[in-house]
Each structure stands twice: as structure tokens, then as C-alpha cells.
Short mmCIF file of C-alpha atoms and ligand atoms in Angstrom, two decimals:
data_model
loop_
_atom_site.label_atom_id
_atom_site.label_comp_id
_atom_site.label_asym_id
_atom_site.label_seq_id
_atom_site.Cartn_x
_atom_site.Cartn_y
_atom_site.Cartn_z
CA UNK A 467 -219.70 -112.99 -130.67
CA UNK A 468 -217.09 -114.92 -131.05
CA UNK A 469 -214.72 -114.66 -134.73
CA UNK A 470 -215.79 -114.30 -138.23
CA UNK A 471 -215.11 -118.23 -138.78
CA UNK A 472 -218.84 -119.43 -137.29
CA UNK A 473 -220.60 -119.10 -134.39
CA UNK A 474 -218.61 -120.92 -131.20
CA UNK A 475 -220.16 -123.40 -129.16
CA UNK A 476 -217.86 -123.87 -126.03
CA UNK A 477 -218.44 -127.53 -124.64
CA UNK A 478 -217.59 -127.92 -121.30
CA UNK A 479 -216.82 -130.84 -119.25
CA UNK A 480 -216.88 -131.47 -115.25
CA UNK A 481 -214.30 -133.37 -113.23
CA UNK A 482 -212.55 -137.28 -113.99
CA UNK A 483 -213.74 -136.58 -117.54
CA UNK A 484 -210.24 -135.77 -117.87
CA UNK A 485 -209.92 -139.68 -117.70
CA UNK A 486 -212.01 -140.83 -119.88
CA UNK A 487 -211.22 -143.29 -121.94
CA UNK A 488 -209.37 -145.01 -118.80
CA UNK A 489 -211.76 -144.34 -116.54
CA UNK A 490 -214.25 -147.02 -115.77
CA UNK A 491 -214.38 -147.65 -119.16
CA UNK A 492 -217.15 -150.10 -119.19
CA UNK A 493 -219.43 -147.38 -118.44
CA UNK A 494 -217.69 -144.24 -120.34
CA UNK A 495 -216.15 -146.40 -123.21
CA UNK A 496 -212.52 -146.01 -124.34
CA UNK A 497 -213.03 -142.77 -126.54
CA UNK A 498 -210.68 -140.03 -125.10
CA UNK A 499 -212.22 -136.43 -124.58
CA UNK A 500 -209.60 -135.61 -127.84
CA UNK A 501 -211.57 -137.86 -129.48
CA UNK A 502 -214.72 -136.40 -128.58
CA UNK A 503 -213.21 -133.05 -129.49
CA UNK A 504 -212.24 -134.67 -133.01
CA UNK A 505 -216.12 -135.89 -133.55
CA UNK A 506 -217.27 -132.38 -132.94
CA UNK A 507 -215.25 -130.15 -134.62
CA UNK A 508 -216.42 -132.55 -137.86
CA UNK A 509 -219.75 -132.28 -136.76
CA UNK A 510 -219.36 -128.77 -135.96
CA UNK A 511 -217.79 -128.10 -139.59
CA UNK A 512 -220.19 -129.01 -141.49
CA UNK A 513 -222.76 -126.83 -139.89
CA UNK A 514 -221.09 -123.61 -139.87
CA UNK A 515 -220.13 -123.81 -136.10
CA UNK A 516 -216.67 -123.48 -134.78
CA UNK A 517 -216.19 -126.04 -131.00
CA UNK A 518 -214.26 -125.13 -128.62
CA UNK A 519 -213.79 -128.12 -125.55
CA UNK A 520 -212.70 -127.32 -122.28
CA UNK A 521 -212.43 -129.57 -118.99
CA UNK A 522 -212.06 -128.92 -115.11
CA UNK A 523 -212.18 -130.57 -112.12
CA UNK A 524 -212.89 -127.26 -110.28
CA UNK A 525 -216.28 -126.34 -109.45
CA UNK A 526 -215.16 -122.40 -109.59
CA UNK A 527 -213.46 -123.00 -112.48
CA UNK A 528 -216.80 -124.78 -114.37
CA UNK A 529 -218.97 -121.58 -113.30
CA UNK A 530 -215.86 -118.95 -114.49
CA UNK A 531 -215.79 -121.02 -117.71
CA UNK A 532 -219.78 -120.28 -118.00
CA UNK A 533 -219.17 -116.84 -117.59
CA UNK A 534 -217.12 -116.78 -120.52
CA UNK A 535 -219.02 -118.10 -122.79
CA UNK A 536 -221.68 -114.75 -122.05
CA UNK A 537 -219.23 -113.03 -123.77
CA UNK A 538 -217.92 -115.76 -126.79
CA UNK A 539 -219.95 -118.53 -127.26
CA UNK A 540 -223.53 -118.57 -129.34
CA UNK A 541 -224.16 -122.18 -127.20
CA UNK A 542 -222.79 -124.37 -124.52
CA UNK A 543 -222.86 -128.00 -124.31
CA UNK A 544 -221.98 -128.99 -121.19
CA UNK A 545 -221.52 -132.62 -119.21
CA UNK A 546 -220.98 -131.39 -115.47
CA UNK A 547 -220.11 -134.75 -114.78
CA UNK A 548 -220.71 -135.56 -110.75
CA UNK A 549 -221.23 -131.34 -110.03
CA UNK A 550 -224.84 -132.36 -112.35
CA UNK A 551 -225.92 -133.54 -109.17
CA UNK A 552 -224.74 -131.06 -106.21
CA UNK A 553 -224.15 -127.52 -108.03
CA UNK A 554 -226.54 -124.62 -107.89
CA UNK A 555 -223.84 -122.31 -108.80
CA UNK A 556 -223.33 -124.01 -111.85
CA UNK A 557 -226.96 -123.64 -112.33
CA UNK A 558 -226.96 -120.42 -111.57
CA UNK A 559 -223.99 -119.27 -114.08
CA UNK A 560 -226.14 -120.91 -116.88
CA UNK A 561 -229.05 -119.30 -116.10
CA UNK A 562 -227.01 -116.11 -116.85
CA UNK A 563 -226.37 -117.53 -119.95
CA UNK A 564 -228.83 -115.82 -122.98
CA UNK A 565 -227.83 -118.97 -125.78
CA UNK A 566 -229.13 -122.53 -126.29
CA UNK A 567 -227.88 -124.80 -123.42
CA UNK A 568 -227.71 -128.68 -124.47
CA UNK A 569 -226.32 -131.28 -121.29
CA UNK A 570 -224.70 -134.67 -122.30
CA UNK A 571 -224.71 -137.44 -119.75
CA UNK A 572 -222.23 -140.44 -121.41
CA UNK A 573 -223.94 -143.06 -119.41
CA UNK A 574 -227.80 -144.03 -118.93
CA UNK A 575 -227.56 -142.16 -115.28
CA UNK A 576 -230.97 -143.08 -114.92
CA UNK A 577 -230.33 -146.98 -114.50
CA UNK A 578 -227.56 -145.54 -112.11
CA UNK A 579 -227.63 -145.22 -108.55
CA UNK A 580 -230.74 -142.75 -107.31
CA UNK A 581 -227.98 -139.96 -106.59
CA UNK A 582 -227.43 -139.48 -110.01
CA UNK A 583 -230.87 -139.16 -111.15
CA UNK A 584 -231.32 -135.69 -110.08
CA UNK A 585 -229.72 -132.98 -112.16
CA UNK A 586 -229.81 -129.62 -111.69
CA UNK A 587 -229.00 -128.47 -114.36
CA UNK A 588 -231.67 -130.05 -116.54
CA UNK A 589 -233.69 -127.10 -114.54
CA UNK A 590 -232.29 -124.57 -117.24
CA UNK A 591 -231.17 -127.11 -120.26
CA UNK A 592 -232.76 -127.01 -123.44
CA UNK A 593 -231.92 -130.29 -123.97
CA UNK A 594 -230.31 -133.54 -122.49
CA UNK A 595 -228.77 -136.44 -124.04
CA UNK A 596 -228.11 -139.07 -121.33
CA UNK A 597 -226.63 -142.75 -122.31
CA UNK A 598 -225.99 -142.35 -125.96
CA UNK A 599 -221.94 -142.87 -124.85
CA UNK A 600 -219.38 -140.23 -126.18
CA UNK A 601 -221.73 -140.14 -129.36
CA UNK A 602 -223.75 -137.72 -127.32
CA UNK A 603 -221.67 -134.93 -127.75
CA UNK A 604 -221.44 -134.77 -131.49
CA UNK A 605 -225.25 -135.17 -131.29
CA UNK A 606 -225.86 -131.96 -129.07
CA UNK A 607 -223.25 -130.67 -131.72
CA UNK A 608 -225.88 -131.14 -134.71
CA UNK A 609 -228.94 -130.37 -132.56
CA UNK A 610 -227.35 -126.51 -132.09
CA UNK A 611 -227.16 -126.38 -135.45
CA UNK A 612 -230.80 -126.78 -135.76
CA UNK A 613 -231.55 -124.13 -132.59
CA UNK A 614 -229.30 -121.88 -133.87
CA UNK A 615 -230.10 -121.65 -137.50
C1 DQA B 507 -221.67 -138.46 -116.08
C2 DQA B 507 -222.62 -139.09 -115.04
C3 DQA B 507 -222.33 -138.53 -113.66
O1 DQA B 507 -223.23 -139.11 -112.71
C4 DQA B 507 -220.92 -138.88 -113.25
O2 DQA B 507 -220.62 -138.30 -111.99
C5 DQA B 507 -219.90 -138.50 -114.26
C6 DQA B 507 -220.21 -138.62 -115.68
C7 DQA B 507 -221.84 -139.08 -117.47
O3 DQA B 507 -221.35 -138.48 -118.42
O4 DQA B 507 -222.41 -140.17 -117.60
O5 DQA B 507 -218.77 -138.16 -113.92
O6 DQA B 507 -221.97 -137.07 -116.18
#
């Protein structure tokens, strides 16, 4: 599993997160996903854990990047961004996943339209942090430091 530096937790992010930061920032804020990246590799420092943060706008791509982690990653944190909503293959691929799954929402999707109130996802993750902004992810950061301790 992964290097001798710390267990990796891979944090992956679905599509037009690429944007953020200039992407309806009034909902998303103006932190870039570098930033984000930034916040949990501090996070992720401190507790002994080595972040990785990857982005697609490729549903394929989202489920291959699951499948890696099987074979690197102790956890995955992982916004799917719209594919939350529609994707039973990504589902799937992190049901095939053994380790601690956290999923980050930036926004309150819940006082969002009634599309985005369903997630799929949520049917296999440990955890979710929904409308906490880009502060969410270095708080799924800390809370696998607790499940994996
Ligand atoms: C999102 C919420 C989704 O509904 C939306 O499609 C996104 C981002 C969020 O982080 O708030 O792209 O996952």
C-alpha cells in the first residue's frame, strides 16, 4: 500500500471542478482545487497521511481512477461533482473499494435544486460533508485520520 512516507489517501474530483475558483463562484467560492490540494497535504501532514488530488471530467476516467486506488490508496475522498447524481458505475467501482470512503459536496446541495439531492454514492460513503465550502475537503482529510488510526 502505497510508499513508506504514510498511508495515501487519493482525493478525487468529478467534472467543472477543474474550474473552480471561476466557476460560479458564489456557490463554490474562489479557492482553486491547488488550493484545496495545499489545505490537505497540511492537513494530511500532520496526521501521518500522504494526499494525492486528481480531477476528470470523464465518467470512465472517475471509475479507472477508483480502481487505482484498490491497489494504492488506504482511503478515497471523493466529490463526484454532477456524476453524484447519475453514476452507478461510479458506485459500483467504490463498492470494490475495501478502505474508508468520505464524499465532499462544496455547496449545501440540499437547499439546491431536487436533482441534486439524490446521491448515489452516499449508498456506499462512510461519510459526507456537504456545504462546508472547499473547507470540506481538509475536513474529510482529518476525519481519515481518525478511521484510519
Ligand atoms: C457539487 C454539487 C453537485 O451537484 C454539482 O454538480 C457539482 C459540485 C459540490 O461540490 O457542491 O459540480 O458536487
Amino acid at each position: 500500500m502505497g510508499n513508506d512516507a504514510g498511508k495515501l489517501i487519493t482525493i478525487l474530483n468529478g467534472p467543472n471542478l477543474n474550474l473552480l475558483g471561476r466557476r460560479e463562484p458564489e456557490i463554490y467560492g474562489h479557492e482553486t482545487l491547488d488550493d484545496v490540494a495545499v489545505a490537505c497535504a497540511e492537513v494530511g501532514r500532520a496526521l501521518g497521511l500522504d494526499t494525492e488530488l486528481k480531477q476528470t471530467n470523464h465518467e470512465g476516467e472517475l471509475v479507472e481512477m477508483v480502481h487505482r486506488a484498490r491497489d494504492t490508496s488506504a482511503g478515497i475522498i471523493i466529490n463526484p461533482a454532477a456524476f453524484t447524481h447519475t453514476s452507478v458505475a461510479i458506485l459500483d467501482a467504490l463498492n470494490a473499494f475495501d478502505g474508508p470512503v468520505l464524499e465532499v459536496h462544496i455547496s449545501n446541495v440540499h437547499q439546491r435544486e431536487a436533482f441534486r439531492h439524490h446521491s448515489y454514492v452516499s449508498l456506499r460513503a462512510d461519510g459526507v460533508i456537504v456545504g462546508f465550502g472547499t473547507e470540506g475537503y481538509p475536513l474529510a482529510v482529518r476525519r481519515m485520520g481518525t478511521l484510519l488510526a
